[in-house]
Amino acid sequence: MSETSGNYQADIHNAGYREEYQKILLDHTGLLNIAGRETESLNGQWNFAADLYDTCRRASWYKEETVDLSGRPRPTDWDWEGWDRITVPASWNMERPELFYFEGSGVYTRTFRYVPQKAGERVFLCFEGASYETSVFLNGVFIGTHDGGSTPFTVDMTDTVTADRENRLIVVVDARRSPLRVPMDNTDWFNYGGLYRDIYLVRTPGIYIKDWFVRLVPDGTFSKIKADVAVSGGGGTVILEIPELDIAGEIRIEQGRGSGVFSIKPQDLSRWSPENPKLYDVSFRLYPEGAGPDDEDRVKDRIGFREIKTRGREILLNGRNIFLKGISVHEDHYLLGKTTNPEIIRAAIRDLKEMNGNYLRLAHYPHDRRFARIADEEGVLLWEEIPVYWAIAFENNGAYRDAENQLAELILRDRNRASVIIWSVGNENADTGERLDFMSSLAKKARELDETRLVSAACLVNHEKLKIEDRLSEFLDITGINEYYGWYDPDFDKLSRILSNTNTDKPVIITEFGGGARSGQRGSVNDLFSEDFQKALYIKQVAAFKQFPFIAGLSPWILYDFRCPRRFNRYQEGYNRKGLIDADRKTKKLAFFVMQNFYKEW
Ligand code: GCU
């Protein structure tokens, strides 16, 4: 049926309707670094409808065509104010029983008033995270779509928002899994959907500071601080101030960018570390070329300065060998789903410290922005990861663009956070040519955006040759290895043989090991899913690691039990039970104390 035929109706005949919403992509080129800026929250009760057939986007509900060309009223299928309300931010799965397994499109809508404060100001709509594909409409206009379920994005709505009246905001979130997405449609975690992280407005002057990256130059001298600054356009001058380091320097801005290197006395620098999570007040003031005094833009941040490098098989923090005493953690809460808050983050860090740990692997996607901010304050080292997980469509250009954009959004969001020491470009991907091209390109991109951190991935063991061997390792600073000897592979002796066969010239982190146990299930050391079995497995694993000094860190799988719609035996009941703490985030299992003792003595 062609679009010209008399009875063509786009909302039921246009199979390619989604292409329209890929024409404006909201990505890492937007305003992502909002540290120190005032935010005006749009959190709260929004009207919501589960739109399983994506009709809002097919039928362009956002245009609100309530009358036909002759002015006669048309029957509409939406009813913004008539719909029930839902909490934002929230994982919609946890908000209504009928939405628990919902993976379609959800339509969120609300109005908000915008009152300009300064002439020429710009106003941005900021999303901390929405899963998975999010299309934004304001006052009847499509203003962009974001792909990716765990990274922030913003929309400059200056030219679309209307002053001094109610603005109609509509957001469609499509949570469908797809073989072409990142992650693809098969993962070992629950696919929560919706506007599950904060939403707010940010205002800036007409010309504003868009991004900054301030770090210690990693040359081992601890004597130079480098600052890169991006401005929304044009030329001008930026003043960088770090009072406690006696830095007050000018950075010349040309064509929107500028850099400066500032000398410090090494002895003056309190180097950030888990034992000393020292943060410095950093501020920038922008004076755009030819602008008046009212056009100044100011931002401020709190930044820790440290150096992370490798030397042979060692990881060096501020020049000293460090063993990463860690554990993996999902962003999954038994009451809130993928939605989190500072109290939950601080509780996870307390549990890590009670285990005598200093490091967390934030699996398998970027966690909430506040995690790295709080880890900076609490002195916890972090591995952050994008969800290039298992069988991604490595041959697909759209999948690569999506993955690279999520990596860029993660790095631009968190590269001023001292706690983040490792960027991970993925997890457990079969070693094929396409995967090698895809992930080595991501590793290269990570280094382009940040020359100071280490790049890794959770690689696979070569189970035929019984050795750590993955072609991707050549492009990584650290080789991460997931191994489940004693669980998926009962022949535990293979672990020692693999570690003995491995002649690596770079650090290895055992990024995953472990086994399942239902909290309170007791039995013999041979009873699968008993706490006694899990404890015995952990005792054997840590005994093996003690024989191999080239292991630079551990992040056993996993701190808490988490929802997983692949796990249905009587002990799991829809959960992955490899946690050392039950999903209630309170009840510790016997194996928790094995790691606690091991890290205490190590
Ligand atoms: C894999 C994977 C995890 C998964 C775990 C398991 O290593 O990386 O995401 O949950 O194994 O099987 O429990």
Short mmCIF file of N, CA and C in Angstrom, two decimals, residues 358-442:
data_model
loop_
_atom_site.label_atom_id
_atom_site.label_comp_id
_atom_site.label_asym_id
_atom_site.label_seq_id
_atom_site.Cartn_x
_atom_site.Cartn_y
_atom_site.Cartn_z
N ASN A 358 37.91 -2.75 49.44
CA ASN A 358 38.25 -1.37 49.05
C ASN A 358 37.82 -1.07 47.62
N TYR A 359 37.04 -1.98 47.00
CA TYR A 359 36.82 -1.91 45.55
C TYR A 359 35.51 -2.55 45.17
N LEU A 360 34.79 -1.92 44.22
CA LEU A 360 33.52 -2.49 43.76
C LEU A 360 33.50 -2.54 42.24
N ARG A 361 33.06 -3.66 41.72
CA ARG A 361 32.82 -3.75 40.28
C ARG A 361 31.35 -3.46 40.04
N LEU A 362 31.07 -2.29 39.47
CA LEU A 362 29.67 -1.90 39.22
C LEU A 362 29.25 -2.58 37.93
N ALA A 363 28.60 -3.73 38.08
CA ALA A 363 28.23 -4.56 36.92
C ALA A 363 26.82 -4.20 36.47
N HIS A 364 26.44 -4.46 35.27
CA HIS A 364 27.19 -4.67 34.03
C HIS A 364 26.97 -3.47 33.13
N TYR A 365 26.59 -2.34 33.75
CA TYR A 365 26.15 -1.15 33.04
C TYR A 365 26.49 0.04 33.96
N PRO A 366 26.46 1.27 33.46
CA PRO A 366 26.74 2.44 34.32
C PRO A 366 25.68 2.56 35.42
N HIS A 367 26.13 2.61 36.66
CA HIS A 367 25.22 2.81 37.78
C HIS A 367 24.90 4.29 37.92
N ASP A 368 24.04 4.62 38.86
CA ASP A 368 23.61 6.00 39.09
C ASP A 368 24.83 6.92 39.29
N ARG A 369 24.73 8.14 38.76
CA ARG A 369 25.84 9.11 38.84
C ARG A 369 26.33 9.30 40.29
N ARG A 370 25.40 9.15 41.22
CA ARG A 370 25.75 9.44 42.61
C ARG A 370 26.68 8.39 43.21
N PHE A 371 26.76 7.20 42.58
CA PHE A 371 27.60 6.14 43.16
C PHE A 371 29.06 6.59 43.18
N ALA A 372 29.57 7.07 42.06
CA ALA A 372 30.98 7.50 42.01
C ALA A 372 31.20 8.75 42.87
N ARG A 373 30.20 9.60 42.93
CA ARG A 373 30.30 10.80 43.78
C ARG A 373 30.46 10.38 45.25
N ILE A 374 29.67 9.42 45.68
CA ILE A 374 29.74 8.96 47.08
C ILE A 374 31.01 8.13 47.30
N ALA A 375 31.40 7.34 46.31
CA ALA A 375 32.64 6.54 46.43
C ALA A 375 33.85 7.46 46.56
N ASP A 376 33.81 8.63 45.89
CA ASP A 376 34.88 9.63 46.05
C ASP A 376 35.01 10.03 47.52
N GLU A 377 33.85 10.25 48.15
CA GLU A 377 33.84 10.72 49.55
C GLU A 377 34.23 9.60 50.52
N GLU A 378 33.79 8.36 50.20
CA GLU A 378 33.98 7.25 51.13
C GLU A 378 35.28 6.51 50.91
N GLY A 379 35.98 6.78 49.81
CA GLY A 379 37.25 6.10 49.57
C GLY A 379 37.07 4.67 49.09
N VAL A 380 36.31 4.51 47.99
CA VAL A 380 36.12 3.18 47.40
C VAL A 380 36.56 3.26 45.94
N LEU A 381 37.31 2.27 45.48
CA LEU A 381 37.77 2.22 44.09
C LEU A 381 36.67 1.56 43.25
N LEU A 382 36.49 2.03 42.03
CA LEU A 382 35.39 1.51 41.20
C LEU A 382 35.85 1.04 39.82
N TRP A 383 35.23 -0.04 39.38
CA TRP A 383 35.26 -0.53 37.99
C TRP A 383 33.90 -0.16 37.42
N GLU A 384 33.86 0.64 36.35
CA GLU A 384 32.58 0.98 35.72
C GLU A 384 32.54 0.38 34.33
N GLU A 385 31.34 -0.02 33.88
CA GLU A 385 31.24 -0.92 32.72
C GLU A 385 30.05 -0.53 31.85
N ILE A 386 30.19 -0.74 30.54
CA ILE A 386 29.03 -0.57 29.65
C ILE A 386 28.51 -1.97 29.33
N PRO A 387 27.22 -2.10 29.03
CA PRO A 387 26.58 -3.43 28.91
C PRO A 387 26.82 -4.10 27.56
N VAL A 388 28.10 -4.16 27.14
CA VAL A 388 28.47 -4.98 25.96
C VAL A 388 28.61 -6.38 26.51
N TYR A 389 27.49 -7.04 26.63
CA TYR A 389 27.34 -8.23 27.45
C TYR A 389 26.94 -9.41 26.59
N TRP A 390 27.76 -10.51 26.65
CA TRP A 390 27.45 -11.76 25.94
C TRP A 390 27.37 -11.52 24.44
N ALA A 391 26.23 -11.92 23.79
CA ALA A 391 26.23 -12.05 22.32
C ALA A 391 25.71 -10.78 21.64
N ILE A 392 26.39 -9.69 21.79
CA ILE A 392 26.04 -8.43 21.12
C ILE A 392 26.12 -8.64 19.60
N ALA A 393 25.35 -7.85 18.85
CA ALA A 393 25.42 -7.93 17.37
C ALA A 393 26.68 -7.19 16.92
N PHE A 394 27.82 -7.82 17.08
CA PHE A 394 29.11 -7.17 16.86
C PHE A 394 29.31 -6.75 15.40
N GLU A 395 28.53 -7.33 14.49
CA GLU A 395 28.69 -6.98 13.07
C GLU A 395 27.82 -5.78 12.69
N ASN A 396 27.01 -5.30 13.69
CA ASN A 396 26.00 -4.29 13.35
C ASN A 396 26.49 -2.88 13.68
N ASN A 397 26.52 -1.99 12.69
CA ASN A 397 27.03 -0.63 12.91
C ASN A 397 26.20 0.14 13.93
N GLY A 398 24.88 -0.09 13.91
CA GLY A 398 24.01 0.62 14.87
C GLY A 398 24.34 0.21 16.30
N ALA A 399 24.65 -1.08 16.48
CA ALA A 399 25.00 -1.56 17.82
C ALA A 399 26.32 -0.93 18.27
N TYR A 400 27.26 -0.77 17.34
CA TYR A 400 28.54 -0.15 17.72
C TYR A 400 28.32 1.32 18.11
N ARG A 401 27.50 2.03 17.27
CA ARG A 401 27.26 3.43 17.61
C ARG A 401 26.65 3.56 19.01
N ASP A 402 25.71 2.68 19.28
CA ASP A 402 25.02 2.69 20.58
C ASP A 402 26.03 2.43 21.70
N ALA A 403 26.86 1.39 21.53
CA ALA A 403 27.85 1.04 22.57
C ALA A 403 28.84 2.17 22.78
N GLU A 404 29.35 2.73 21.68
CA GLU A 404 30.36 3.79 21.80
C GLU A 404 29.74 5.04 22.44
N ASN A 405 28.49 5.32 22.10
CA ASN A 405 27.84 6.48 22.71
C ASN A 405 27.63 6.28 24.21
N GLN A 406 27.22 5.07 24.61
CA GLN A 406 27.05 4.82 26.04
C GLN A 406 28.39 4.91 26.78
N LEU A 407 29.46 4.44 26.14
CA LEU A 407 30.80 4.55 26.75
C LEU A 407 31.18 6.02 26.91
N ALA A 408 30.94 6.80 25.87
CA ALA A 408 31.28 8.23 25.94
C ALA A 408 30.44 8.94 27.00
N GLU A 409 29.17 8.62 27.08
CA GLU A 409 28.31 9.26 28.10
C GLU A 409 28.78 8.88 29.50
N LEU A 410 29.19 7.62 29.69
CA LEU A 410 29.70 7.20 31.00
C LEU A 410 30.97 7.96 31.35
N ILE A 411 31.94 7.99 30.41
CA ILE A 411 33.23 8.61 30.70
C ILE A 411 33.08 10.11 30.89
N LEU A 412 32.30 10.77 30.06
CA LEU A 412 32.12 12.22 30.22
C LEU A 412 31.37 12.53 31.52
N ARG A 413 30.53 11.61 31.97
CA ARG A 413 29.81 11.83 33.22
C ARG A 413 30.74 11.70 34.41
N ASP A 414 31.66 10.68 34.39
CA ASP A 414 32.39 10.31 35.61
C ASP A 414 33.90 10.52 35.57
N ARG A 415 34.45 11.09 34.52
CA ARG A 415 35.93 11.11 34.45
C ARG A 415 36.58 12.07 35.44
N ASN A 416 35.77 12.90 36.12
CA ASN A 416 36.34 13.72 37.21
C ASN A 416 36.24 13.03 38.57
N ARG A 417 35.84 11.78 38.60
CA ARG A 417 35.66 11.06 39.85
C ARG A 417 36.90 10.19 40.15
N ALA A 418 37.64 10.55 41.20
CA ALA A 418 38.88 9.83 41.55
C ALA A 418 38.62 8.36 41.83
N SER A 419 37.43 8.04 42.35
CA SER A 419 37.14 6.65 42.75
C SER A 419 37.14 5.72 41.53
N VAL A 420 36.80 6.25 40.36
CA VAL A 420 36.73 5.39 39.16
C VAL A 420 38.15 5.17 38.64
N ILE A 421 38.60 3.91 38.63
CA ILE A 421 39.98 3.63 38.17
C ILE A 421 40.00 2.78 36.90
N ILE A 422 38.86 2.12 36.60
CA ILE A 422 38.85 1.21 35.44
C ILE A 422 37.57 1.43 34.64
N TRP A 423 37.74 1.57 33.31
CA TRP A 423 36.60 1.55 32.38
C TRP A 423 36.57 0.16 31.78
N SER A 424 35.43 -0.50 31.86
CA SER A 424 35.30 -1.82 31.25
C SER A 424 34.43 -1.74 29.99
N VAL A 425 34.96 -2.34 28.92
CA VAL A 425 34.24 -2.27 27.64
C VAL A 425 33.37 -3.50 27.41
N GLY A 426 33.19 -4.35 28.46
CA GLY A 426 32.23 -5.43 28.25
C GLY A 426 32.47 -6.65 29.12
N ASN A 427 31.67 -7.66 28.88
CA ASN A 427 31.64 -8.83 29.75
C ASN A 427 31.32 -10.11 28.99
N GLU A 428 32.27 -11.08 29.10
CA GLU A 428 32.02 -12.46 28.65
C GLU A 428 31.53 -12.54 27.21
N ASN A 429 32.32 -12.02 26.29
CA ASN A 429 31.93 -12.04 24.87
C ASN A 429 32.78 -13.05 24.13
N ALA A 430 32.15 -13.88 23.32
CA ALA A 430 32.92 -14.90 22.60
C ALA A 430 34.00 -14.25 21.74
N ASP A 431 35.17 -14.89 21.69
CA ASP A 431 36.35 -14.32 21.03
C ASP A 431 36.25 -14.53 19.52
N THR A 432 35.54 -13.61 18.83
CA THR A 432 35.42 -13.70 17.36
C THR A 432 36.06 -12.46 16.74
N GLY A 433 36.24 -12.48 15.44
CA GLY A 433 36.85 -11.34 14.74
C GLY A 433 36.03 -10.08 14.90
N GLU A 434 34.70 -10.22 14.72
CA GLU A 434 33.83 -9.02 14.82
C GLU A 434 33.89 -8.44 16.24
N ARG A 435 33.88 -9.33 17.22
CA ARG A 435 33.92 -8.87 18.61
C ARG A 435 35.24 -8.17 18.88
N LEU A 436 36.33 -8.69 18.33
CA LEU A 436 37.63 -8.07 18.56
C LEU A 436 37.67 -6.67 17.97
N ASP A 437 37.16 -6.51 16.75
CA ASP A 437 37.11 -5.17 16.14
C ASP A 437 36.25 -4.23 16.99
N PHE A 438 35.07 -4.69 17.34
CA PHE A 438 34.09 -3.89 18.08
C PHE A 438 34.69 -3.43 19.42
N MET A 439 35.25 -4.36 20.18
CA MET A 439 35.66 -4.03 21.56
C MET A 439 37.04 -3.39 21.62
N SER A 440 37.90 -3.71 20.66
CA SER A 440 39.20 -3.00 20.64
C SER A 440 38.97 -1.55 20.23
N SER A 441 37.98 -1.30 19.39
CA SER A 441 37.63 0.09 19.03
C SER A 441 37.08 0.83 20.25
N LEU A 442 36.30 0.14 21.07
CA LEU A 442 35.78 0.78 22.30
C LEU A 442 36.93 1.09 23.26
#
